[in-house]
Amino acid sequence: MADEVDEIVAAWRRERPDLDVEPLHVLSRLDRLAGVLGERRAAIFARHGLRRHEFDVLAALRRAGEPFALTAGELAARTYVTSGTMTSRLDGLTERRLVTRSPDREDGRLVRVSLTAAGRDLVDAAFAELVAAERELLTPLPDGERASLAETLRTLLATASSEASDTMAS
Protein backbone atom coordinates (compact mmCIF):
# COMPACT_ATOMS: atom_id res chain seq x y z
CA MET A 1 0.00 0.00 0.00
CA ALA A 2 2.02 2.97 -1.30
CA ASP A 3 1.46 6.49 -0.04
CA GLU A 4 2.69 10.00 -0.77
CA VAL A 5 5.87 9.44 1.25
CA ASP A 6 6.80 6.47 -0.94
CA GLU A 7 6.44 8.73 -3.98
CA ILE A 8 8.59 11.43 -2.40
CA VAL A 9 11.30 8.94 -1.42
CA ALA A 10 11.30 7.44 -4.92
CA ALA A 11 11.64 10.91 -6.47
CA TRP A 12 14.56 11.80 -4.17
CA ARG A 13 16.26 8.49 -4.92
CA ARG A 14 15.96 9.26 -8.62
CA GLU A 15 17.15 12.87 -8.26
CA ARG A 16 19.79 12.32 -5.57
CA PRO A 17 21.04 8.72 -5.83
CA ASP A 18 24.14 9.83 -3.92
CA LEU A 19 22.09 10.29 -0.71
CA ASP A 20 20.56 7.65 1.55
CA VAL A 21 17.01 8.97 1.88
CA GLU A 22 15.76 5.98 3.89
CA PRO A 23 15.08 8.13 7.03
CA LEU A 24 12.31 9.87 5.09
CA HIS A 25 10.22 6.68 5.22
CA VAL A 26 9.87 7.05 8.98
CA LEU A 27 10.36 10.71 9.75
CA SER A 28 8.23 12.15 6.95
CA ARG A 29 5.38 9.92 8.08
CA LEU A 30 5.89 11.01 11.69
CA ASP A 31 5.82 14.63 10.56
CA ARG A 32 2.57 14.12 8.66
CA LEU A 33 1.07 12.16 11.55
CA ALA A 34 2.03 14.95 13.97
CA GLY A 35 0.14 17.40 11.76
CA VAL A 36 -2.97 15.21 11.70
CA LEU A 37 -2.75 14.65 15.44
CA GLY A 38 -2.34 18.37 16.10
CA GLU A 39 -5.41 19.19 14.02
CA ARG A 40 -7.48 16.52 15.78
CA ARG A 41 -6.40 17.70 19.21
CA ALA A 42 -7.13 21.34 18.34
CA ALA A 43 -10.63 20.38 17.17
CA ILE A 44 -11.32 18.47 20.39
CA PHE A 45 -10.08 21.32 22.56
CA ALA A 46 -12.12 23.82 20.53
CA ARG A 47 -15.29 21.77 21.13
CA HIS A 48 -14.63 22.35 24.83
CA GLY A 49 -13.88 26.05 24.39
CA LEU A 50 -10.15 25.58 24.92
CA ARG A 51 -6.96 26.27 23.04
CA ARG A 52 -4.09 23.82 23.32
CA HIS A 53 -2.06 25.95 25.70
CA GLU A 54 -5.07 26.37 28.00
CA PHE A 55 -5.61 22.62 28.02
CA ASP A 56 -1.91 22.12 28.82
CA VAL A 57 -2.15 24.35 31.93
CA LEU A 58 -5.40 22.80 33.15
CA ALA A 59 -4.08 19.29 32.50
CA ALA A 60 -0.87 19.98 34.43
CA LEU A 61 -2.92 21.10 37.41
CA ARG A 62 -5.25 18.10 37.12
CA ARG A 63 -2.33 15.65 36.94
CA ALA A 64 -0.83 17.20 40.07
CA GLY A 65 -3.58 15.49 42.09
CA GLU A 66 -5.37 16.83 45.14
CA PRO A 67 -5.51 19.74 45.83
CA PHE A 68 -4.88 20.36 42.09
CA ALA A 69 -2.49 23.25 42.71
CA LEU A 70 1.01 24.23 41.62
CA THR A 71 3.05 27.39 41.74
CA ALA A 72 3.11 29.51 38.61
CA GLY A 73 6.79 28.62 38.22
CA GLU A 74 6.06 24.89 38.43
CA LEU A 75 3.36 25.30 35.79
CA ALA A 76 5.73 27.21 33.51
CA ALA A 77 8.33 24.46 33.85
CA ARG A 78 5.82 21.66 33.26
CA THR A 79 4.40 23.34 30.15
CA TYR A 80 7.79 24.52 28.81
CA VAL A 81 7.03 28.25 28.71
CA THR A 82 8.56 31.35 30.26
CA SER A 83 7.13 32.90 33.41
CA GLY A 84 5.87 35.87 31.37
CA THR A 85 4.01 33.57 29.00
CA MET A 86 2.56 31.65 31.94
CA THR A 87 1.32 34.90 33.53
CA SER A 88 -0.53 35.75 30.33
CA ARG A 89 -2.07 32.27 30.14
CA LEU A 90 -3.12 32.40 33.76
CA ASP A 91 -4.76 35.80 33.25
CA GLY A 92 -7.14 34.31 30.69
CA LEU A 93 -7.86 31.17 32.70
CA THR A 94 -8.48 33.25 35.84
CA GLU A 95 -10.89 35.53 33.98
CA ARG A 96 -12.80 32.43 32.87
CA ARG A 97 -12.82 31.17 36.47
CA LEU A 98 -11.05 27.95 35.52
CA VAL A 99 -8.17 28.64 37.93
CA THR A 100 -7.56 30.83 40.95
CA ARG A 101 -4.32 32.49 42.04
CA SER A 102 -3.21 33.21 45.58
CA PRO A 103 0.01 33.82 47.48
CA ASP A 104 1.76 30.61 48.50
CA ARG A 105 1.24 29.88 52.22
CA GLU A 106 4.87 28.90 52.82
CA ASP A 107 6.54 31.49 50.57
CA GLY A 108 4.47 34.60 49.92
CA ARG A 109 6.71 35.54 47.00
CA LEU A 110 5.29 32.62 45.02
CA VAL A 111 1.89 32.46 43.37
CA ARG A 112 -0.10 29.26 43.90
CA VAL A 113 -2.46 28.38 41.05
CA SER A 114 -5.43 26.13 41.82
CA LEU A 115 -7.84 24.39 39.51
CA THR A 116 -11.47 25.37 40.17
CA ALA A 117 -14.32 22.87 40.06
CA ALA A 118 -15.33 24.30 36.67
CA GLY A 119 -11.75 23.95 35.42
CA ARG A 120 -11.59 20.37 36.63
CA ASP A 121 -14.89 19.46 34.95
CA LEU A 122 -13.76 21.08 31.71
CA VAL A 123 -10.32 19.44 31.56
CA ASP A 124 -11.79 16.06 32.55
CA ALA A 125 -14.35 16.23 29.71
CA ALA A 126 -11.78 17.38 27.13
CA PHE A 127 -9.30 14.72 28.23
CA ALA A 128 -11.88 11.93 28.06
CA GLU A 129 -12.72 12.90 24.47
CA LEU A 130 -9.02 13.20 23.61
CA VAL A 131 -8.19 9.73 24.91
CA ALA A 132 -11.14 8.18 23.05
CA ALA A 133 -10.13 9.86 19.77
CA GLU A 134 -6.49 8.84 20.15
CA ARG A 135 -7.44 5.26 21.02
CA GLU A 136 -9.48 5.18 17.81
CA LEU A 137 -6.51 6.49 15.84
CA LEU A 138 -4.45 3.53 17.07
CA THR A 139 -7.05 0.82 16.33
CA PRO A 140 -5.27 -0.43 13.18
CA LEU A 141 -2.34 -1.52 15.37
CA PRO A 142 -2.52 -4.69 17.49
CA ASP A 143 -1.68 -4.19 21.18
CA GLY A 144 1.82 -5.70 20.83
CA GLU A 145 2.65 -3.37 17.97
CA ARG A 146 1.43 -0.36 19.97
CA ALA A 147 3.77 -1.25 22.83
CA SER A 148 6.67 -1.80 20.45
CA LEU A 149 5.97 1.47 18.63
CA ALA A 150 5.75 3.35 21.93
CA GLU A 151 9.15 1.99 23.00
CA THR A 152 10.71 2.81 19.62
CA LEU A 153 9.33 6.36 19.71
CA ARG A 154 10.54 6.76 23.32
CA THR A 155 14.06 5.86 22.18
CA LEU A 156 13.92 8.25 19.20
CA LEU A 157 12.55 11.08 21.33
CA ALA A 158 15.14 10.59 24.06
CA THR A 159 17.95 10.58 21.52
CA ALA A 160 16.63 13.61 19.65
CA SER A 161 16.03 15.52 22.91
CA SER A 162 19.51 14.70 24.15
CA GLU A 163 21.08 15.82 20.88
CA ALA A 164 19.05 19.04 20.96
CA SER A 165 20.21 19.73 24.53
CA ASP A 166 23.82 19.07 23.56
CA THR A 167 23.54 21.41 20.59
CA MET A 168 22.01 24.20 22.67
CA ALA A 169 24.66 23.79 25.38
CA SER A 170 27.49 24.15 22.84
mmCIF file of N, CA and C in Angstrom, residues 20-114:
data_model
loop_
_atom_site.group_PDB
_atom_site.id
_atom_site.type_symbol
_atom_site.label_atom_id
_atom_site.label_comp_id
_atom_site.label_asym_id
_atom_site.label_seq_id
_atom_site.Cartn_x
_atom_site.Cartn_y
_atom_site.Cartn_z
ATOM 1 N N ASP A 20 21.415 8.687 0.963
ATOM 2 C CA ASP A 20 20.559 7.648 1.550
ATOM 3 C C ASP A 20 19.337 8.353 2.147
ATOM 4 N N VAL A 21 18.226 8.263 1.452
ATOM 5 C CA VAL A 21 17.014 8.970 1.884
ATOM 6 C C VAL A 21 16.070 8.071 2.691
ATOM 7 N N GLU A 22 16.568 6.929 3.121
ATOM 8 C CA GLU A 22 15.761 5.976 3.894
ATOM 9 C C GLU A 22 15.094 6.608 5.122
ATOM 10 N N PRO A 23 15.741 7.538 5.854
ATOM 11 C CA PRO A 23 15.080 8.133 7.030
ATOM 12 C C PRO A 23 13.741 8.797 6.706
ATOM 13 N N LEU A 24 13.565 9.230 5.459
ATOM 14 C CA LEU A 24 12.307 9.867 5.093
ATOM 15 C C LEU A 24 11.112 8.927 5.255
ATOM 16 N N HIS A 25 11.318 7.631 5.071
ATOM 17 C CA HIS A 25 10.216 6.677 5.220
ATOM 18 C C HIS A 25 9.578 6.786 6.608
ATOM 19 N N VAL A 26 10.389 6.961 7.616
ATOM 20 C CA VAL A 26 9.875 7.045 8.982
ATOM 21 C C VAL A 26 9.549 8.482 9.357
ATOM 22 N N LEU A 27 10.514 9.380 9.198
ATOM 23 C CA LEU A 27 10.356 10.714 9.752
ATOM 24 C C LEU A 27 9.368 11.583 8.985
ATOM 25 N N SER A 28 9.246 11.399 7.686
ATOM 26 C CA SER A 28 8.226 12.151 6.945
ATOM 27 C C SER A 28 6.830 11.694 7.353
ATOM 28 N N ARG A 29 6.673 10.417 7.615
ATOM 29 C CA ARG A 29 5.376 9.922 8.081
ATOM 30 C C ARG A 29 5.077 10.430 9.496
ATOM 31 N N LEU A 30 6.095 10.453 10.348
ATOM 32 C CA LEU A 30 5.893 11.009 11.692
ATOM 33 C C LEU A 30 5.497 12.479 11.614
ATOM 34 N N ASP A 31 6.135 13.215 10.725
ATOM 35 C CA ASP A 31 5.818 14.633 10.565
ATOM 36 C C ASP A 31 4.368 14.813 10.111
ATOM 37 N N ARG A 32 3.950 14.031 9.140
ATOM 38 C CA ARG A 32 2.569 14.117 8.657
ATOM 39 C C ARG A 32 1.583 13.677 9.736
ATOM 40 N N LEU A 33 1.927 12.633 10.467
ATOM 41 C CA LEU A 33 1.070 12.159 11.550
ATOM 42 C C LEU A 33 0.959 13.217 12.651
ATOM 43 N N ALA A 34 2.057 13.885 12.956
ATOM 44 C CA ALA A 34 2.031 14.950 13.971
ATOM 45 C C ALA A 34 1.073 16.061 13.542
ATOM 46 N N GLY A 35 1.067 16.384 12.258
ATOM 47 C CA GLY A 35 0.140 17.399 11.762
ATOM 48 C C GLY A 35 -1.312 16.972 11.919
ATOM 49 N N VAL A 36 -1.615 15.732 11.552
ATOM 50 C CA VAL A 36 -2.972 15.208 11.696
ATOM 51 C C VAL A 36 -3.371 15.193 13.169
ATOM 52 N N LEU A 37 -2.475 14.717 14.015
ATOM 53 C CA LEU A 37 -2.751 14.648 15.445
ATOM 54 C C LEU A 37 -2.995 16.041 16.019
ATOM 55 N N GLY A 38 -2.167 17.009 15.627
ATOM 56 C CA GLY A 38 -2.337 18.374 16.104
ATOM 57 C C GLY A 38 -3.684 18.959 15.712
ATOM 58 N N GLU A 39 -4.106 18.707 14.475
ATOM 59 C CA GLU A 39 -5.412 19.195 14.021
ATOM 60 C C GLU A 39 -6.547 18.533 14.801
ATOM 61 N N ARG A 40 -6.440 17.229 15.028
ATOM 62 C CA ARG A 40 -7.485 16.523 15.778
ATOM 63 C C ARG A 40 -7.559 17.025 17.212
ATOM 64 N N ARG A 41 -6.410 17.204 17.832
ATOM 65 C CA ARG A 41 -6.400 17.703 19.207
ATOM 66 C C ARG A 41 -6.991 19.109 19.277
ATOM 67 N N ALA A 42 -6.602 19.970 18.350
ATOM 68 C CA ALA A 42 -7.127 21.340 18.336
ATOM 69 C C ALA A 42 -8.646 21.341 18.203
ATOM 70 N N ALA A 43 -9.181 20.457 17.362
ATOM 71 C CA ALA A 43 -10.633 20.381 17.174
ATOM 72 C C ALA A 43 -11.328 19.920 18.460
ATOM 73 N N ILE A 44 -10.739 18.945 19.135
ATOM 74 C CA ILE A 44 -11.319 18.465 20.392
ATOM 75 C C ILE A 44 -11.300 19.578 21.424
ATOM 76 N N PHE A 45 -10.166 20.244 21.565
ATOM 77 C CA PHE A 45 -10.076 21.322 22.556
ATOM 78 C C PHE A 45 -11.069 22.431 22.224
ATOM 79 N N ALA A 46 -11.198 22.764 20.950
ATOM 80 C CA ALA A 46 -12.125 23.820 20.532
ATOM 81 C C ALA A 46 -13.571 23.457 20.892
ATOM 82 N N ARG A 47 -13.933 22.189 20.759
ATOM 83 C CA ARG A 47 -15.289 21.772 21.132
ATOM 84 C C ARG A 47 -15.564 22.012 22.616
ATOM 85 N N HIS A 48 -14.492 22.096 23.388
ATOM 86 C CA HIS A 48 -14.626 22.350 24.827
ATOM 87 C C HIS A 48 -14.292 23.803 25.180
ATOM 88 N N GLY A 49 -14.153 24.631 24.155
ATOM 89 C CA GLY A 49 -13.878 26.050 24.386
ATOM 90 C C GLY A 49 -12.467 26.325 24.851
ATOM 91 N N LEU A 50 -11.542 25.445 24.485
ATOM 92 C CA LEU A 50 -10.149 25.582 24.917
ATOM 93 C C LEU A 50 -9.212 25.684 23.733
ATOM 94 N N ARG A 51 -8.089 26.332 23.972
ATOM 95 C CA ARG A 51 -6.959 26.267 23.040
ATOM 96 C C ARG A 51 -5.952 25.307 23.661
ATOM 97 N N ARG A 52 -5.030 24.843 22.838
ATOM 98 C CA ARG A 52 -4.091 23.824 23.318
ATOM 99 C C ARG A 52 -3.327 24.280 24.561
ATOM 100 N N HIS A 53 -2.846 25.505 24.558
ATOM 101 C CA HIS A 53 -2.056 25.949 25.704
ATOM 102 C C HIS A 53 -2.910 26.049 26.968
ATOM 103 N N GLU A 54 -4.195 26.335 26.826
ATOM 104 C CA GLU A 54 -5.070 26.366 27.997
ATOM 105 C C GLU A 54 -5.278 24.951 28.528
ATOM 106 N N PHE A 55 -5.491 24.008 27.612
ATOM 107 C CA PHE A 55 -5.614 22.617 28.024
ATOM 108 C C PHE A 55 -4.344 22.175 28.747
ATOM 109 N N ASP A 56 -3.181 22.532 28.216
ATOM 110 C CA ASP A 56 -1.911 22.123 28.825
ATOM 111 C C ASP A 56 -1.811 22.582 30.279
ATOM 112 N N VAL A 57 -2.215 23.821 30.556
ATOM 113 C CA VAL A 57 -2.150 24.345 31.926
ATOM 114 C C VAL A 57 -3.137 23.608 32.822
ATOM 115 N N LEU A 58 -4.385 23.495 32.351
ATOM 116 C CA LEU A 58 -5.401 22.805 33.152
ATOM 117 C C LEU A 58 -5.021 21.344 33.395
ATOM 118 N N ALA A 59 -4.477 20.689 32.371
ATOM 119 C CA ALA A 59 -4.083 19.291 32.502
ATOM 120 C C ALA A 59 -2.925 19.127 33.483
ATOM 121 N N ALA A 60 -1.982 20.057 33.475
ATOM 122 C CA ALA A 60 -0.868 19.981 34.429
ATOM 123 C C ALA A 60 -1.387 20.094 35.857
ATOM 124 N N LEU A 61 -2.331 20.976 36.077
ATOM 125 C CA LEU A 61 -2.921 21.098 37.414
ATOM 126 C C LEU A 61 -3.699 19.844 37.793
ATOM 127 N N ARG A 62 -4.445 19.301 36.845
ATOM 128 C CA ARG A 62 -5.247 18.098 37.118
ATOM 129 C C ARG A 62 -4.353 16.903 37.444
ATOM 130 N N ARG A 63 -3.256 16.768 36.697
ATOM 131 C CA ARG A 63 -2.333 15.646 36.937
ATOM 132 C C ARG A 63 -1.591 15.780 38.258
ATOM 133 N N ALA A 64 -1.527 16.990 38.805
ATOM 134 C CA ALA A 64 -0.831 17.204 40.073
ATOM 135 C C ALA A 64 -1.542 16.502 41.230
ATOM 136 N N GLY A 65 -2.813 16.138 41.039
ATOM 137 C CA GLY A 65 -3.580 15.487 42.094
ATOM 138 C C GLY A 65 -4.049 16.482 43.140
ATOM 139 N N GLU A 66 -4.842 15.973 44.077
ATOM 140 C CA GLU A 66 -5.374 16.832 45.142
ATOM 141 C C GLU A 66 -4.247 17.599 45.808
ATOM 142 N N PRO A 67 -4.357 18.846 46.011
ATOM 143 C CA PRO A 67 -5.505 19.739 45.832
ATOM 144 C C PRO A 67 -5.535 20.432 44.456
ATOM 145 N N PHE A 68 -4.898 19.829 43.458
ATOM 146 C CA PHE A 68 -4.877 20.358 42.088
ATOM 147 C C PHE A 68 -4.315 21.783 42.054
ATOM 148 N N ALA A 69 -3.124 21.938 42.634
ATOM 149 C CA ALA A 69 -2.491 23.249 42.715
ATOM 150 C C ALA A 69 -0.989 23.118 42.504
ATOM 151 N N LEU A 70 -0.432 24.115 41.834
ATOM 152 C CA LEU A 70 1.013 24.226 41.624
ATOM 153 C C LEU A 70 1.369 25.698 41.670
ATOM 154 N N THR A 71 2.653 25.994 41.854
ATOM 155 C CA THR A 71 3.053 27.388 41.736
ATOM 156 C C THR A 71 3.094 27.752 40.253
ATOM 157 N N ALA A 72 3.040 29.051 40.002
ATOM 158 C CA ALA A 72 3.109 29.507 38.610
ATOM 159 C C ALA A 72 4.420 29.062 37.973
ATOM 160 N N GLY A 73 5.494 29.061 38.736
ATOM 161 C CA GLY A 73 6.789 28.615 38.222
ATOM 162 C C GLY A 73 6.789 27.137 37.878
ATOM 163 N N GLU A 74 6.162 26.329 38.729
ATOM 164 C CA GLU A 74 6.060 24.893 38.433
ATOM 165 C C GLU A 74 5.251 24.662 37.159
ATOM 166 N N LEU A 75 4.173 25.420 37.007
ATOM 167 C CA LEU A 75 3.360 25.305 35.791
ATOM 168 C C LEU A 75 4.154 25.697 34.551
ATOM 169 N N ALA A 76 4.916 26.770 34.648
ATOM 170 C CA ALA A 76 5.734 27.215 33.514
ATOM 171 C C ALA A 76 6.726 26.120 33.132
ATOM 172 N N ALA A 77 7.351 25.525 34.124
ATOM 173 C CA ALA A 77 8.329 24.464 33.846
ATOM 174 C C ALA A 77 7.660 23.237 33.239
ATOM 175 N N ARG A 78 6.508 22.868 33.746
ATOM 176 C CA ARG A 78 5.824 21.658 33.258
ATOM 177 C C ARG A 78 5.213 21.838 31.868
ATOM 178 N N THR A 79 4.984 23.096 31.477
ATOM 179 C CA THR A 79 4.405 23.343 30.150
ATOM 180 C C THR A 79 5.425 23.977 29.208
ATOM 181 N N TYR A 80 6.669 24.067 29.639
ATOM 182 C CA TYR A 80 7.786 24.518 28.811
ATOM 183 C C TYR A 80 7.589 25.930 28.256
ATOM 184 N N VAL A 81 7.164 26.849 29.123
ATOM 185 C CA VAL A 81 7.028 28.247 28.711
ATOM 186 C C VAL A 81 7.731 29.145 29.727
ATOM 187 N N THR A 82 7.938 30.391 29.350
ATOM 188 C CA THR A 82 8.557 31.350 30.255
ATOM 189 C C THR A 82 7.544 31.802 31.304
ATOM 190 N N SER A 83 8.037 32.420 32.361
ATOM 191 C CA SER A 83 7.130 32.900 33.409
ATOM 192 C C SER A 83 6.209 34.000 32.873
ATOM 193 N N GLY A 84 6.709 34.832 31.968
ATOM 194 C CA GLY A 84 5.865 35.867 31.372
ATOM 195 C C GLY A 84 4.733 35.277 30.551
ATOM 196 N N THR A 85 5.042 34.251 29.788
ATOM 197 C CA THR A 85 4.011 33.569 28.999
ATOM 198 C C THR A 85 2.998 32.923 29.929
ATOM 199 N N MET A 86 3.479 32.306 31.001
ATOM 200 C CA MET A 86 2.563 31.653 31.937
ATOM 201 C C MET A 86 1.641 32.690 32.572
ATOM 202 N N THR A 87 2.160 33.854 32.931
ATOM 203 C CA THR A 87 1.321 34.897 33.526
ATOM 204 C C THR A 87 0.178 35.262 32.587
ATOM 205 N N SER A 88 0.493 35.426 31.322
ATOM 206 C CA SER A 88 -0.534 35.746 30.330
ATOM 207 C C SER A 88 -1.578 34.635 30.232
ATOM 208 N N ARG A 89 -1.133 33.401 30.224
ATOM 209 C CA ARG A 89 -2.066 32.272 30.141
ATOM 210 C C ARG A 89 -2.954 32.200 31.383
ATOM 211 N N LEU A 90 -2.354 32.451 32.522
ATOM 212 C CA LEU A 90 -3.122 32.397 33.760
ATOM 213 C C LEU A 90 -4.134 33.536 33.840
ATOM 214 N N ASP A 91 -3.804 34.686 33.269
ATOM 215 C CA ASP A 91 -4.763 35.796 33.253
ATOM 216 C C ASP A 91 -6.063 35.361 32.583
ATOM 217 N N GLY A 92 -5.951 34.748 31.415
ATOM 218 C CA GLY A 92 -7.140 34.308 30.688
ATOM 219 C C GLY A 92 -7.910 33.224 31.421
ATOM 220 N N LEU A 93 -7.193 32.269 31.988
ATOM 221 C CA LEU A 93 -7.857 31.171 32.697
ATOM 222 C C LEU A 93 -8.505 31.663 33.998
ATOM 223 N N THR A 94 -7.894 32.673 34.629
ATOM 224 C CA THR A 94 -8.475 33.253 35.843
ATOM 225 C C THR A 94 -9.745 34.022 35.494
ATOM 226 N N GLU A 95 -9.700 34.792 34.407
ATOM 227 C CA GLU A 95 -10.887 35.533 33.975
ATOM 228 C C GLU A 95 -12.054 34.595 33.701
ATOM 229 N N ARG A 96 -11.755 33.416 33.181
ATOM 230 C CA ARG A 96 -12.804 32.434 32.866
ATOM 231 C C ARG A 96 -13.183 31.587 34.085
ATOM 232 N N ARG A 97 -12.558 31.871 35.209
ATOM 233 C CA ARG A 97 -12.822 31.172 36.471
ATOM 234 C C ARG A 97 -12.518 29.669 36.392
ATOM 235 N N LEU A 98 -11.498 29.347 35.621
ATOM 236 C CA LEU A 98 -11.052 27.950 35.519
ATOM 237 C C LEU A 98 -9.918 27.669 36.495
ATOM 238 N N VAL A 99 -9.216 28.729 36.905
ATOM 239 C CA VAL A 99 -8.174 28.635 37.925
ATOM 240 C C VAL A 99 -8.296 29.836 38.848
ATOM 241 N N THR A 100 -7.704 29.702 40.039
ATOM 242 C CA THR A 100 -7.556 30.831 40.946
ATOM 243 C C THR A 100 -6.079 30.992 41.264
ATOM 244 N N ARG A 101 -5.703 32.204 41.632
ATOM 245 C CA ARG A 101 -4.321 32.485 42.041
ATOM 246 C C ARG A 101 -4.333 33.086 43.434
ATOM 247 N N SER A 102 -3.347 32.670 44.228
ATOM 248 C CA SER A 102 -3.215 33.211 45.577
ATOM 249 C C SER A 102 -1.758 33.118 46.000
ATOM 250 N N PRO A 103 -1.365 33.930 46.993
ATOM 251 C CA PRO A 103 0.012 33.816 47.485
ATOM 252 C C PRO A 103 0.234 32.440 48.117
ATOM 253 N N ASP A 104 1.415 31.891 47.908
ATOM 254 C CA ASP A 104 1.762 30.606 48.500
ATOM 255 C C ASP A 104 1.829 30.756 50.017
ATOM 256 N N ARG A 105 1.276 29.802 50.752
ATOM 257 C CA ARG A 105 1.242 29.879 52.224
ATOM 258 C C ARG A 105 2.622 29.824 52.850
ATOM 259 N N GLU A 106 3.533 29.067 52.243
ATOM 260 C CA GLU A 106 4.874 28.898 52.815
ATOM 261 C C GLU A 106 5.841 29.974 52.348
ATOM 262 N N ASP A 107 5.650 30.461 51.133
ATOM 263 C CA ASP A 107 6.541 31.485 50.573
ATOM 264 C C ASP A 107 5.680 32.496 49.819
ATOM 265 N N GLY A 108 5.368 33.588 50.476
ATOM 266 C CA GLY A 108 4.474 34.596 49.924
ATOM 267 C C GLY A 108 4.947 35.223 48.628
ATOM 268 N N ARG A 109 6.212 35.007 48.274
ATOM 269 C CA ARG A 109 6.706 35.540 46.998
ATOM 270 C C ARG A 109 6.203 34.730 45.816
ATOM 271 N N LEU A 110 5.765 33.506 46.085
ATOM 272 C CA LEU A 110 5.292 32.616 45.025
ATOM 273 C C LEU A 110 3.783 32.725 44.867
ATOM 274 N N VAL A 111 3.321 32.474 43.657
ATOM 275 C CA VAL A 111 1.891 32.458 43.371
ATOM 276 C C VAL A 111 1.453 31.005 43.211
ATOM 277 N N ARG A 112 0.452 30.611 43.981
ATOM 278 C CA ARG A 112 -0.100 29.265 43.896
ATOM 279 C C ARG A 112 -1.333 29.335 43.002
ATOM 280 N N VAL A 113 -1.359 28.443 41.999
ATOM 281 C CA VAL A 113 -2.464 28.382 41.050
ATOM 282 C C VAL A 113 -3.252 27.120 41.351
ATOM 283 N N SER A 114 -4.569 27.268 41.490
ATOM 284 C CA SER A 114 -5.432 26.133 41.819
ATOM 285 C C SER A 114 -6.501 25.969 40.756
#
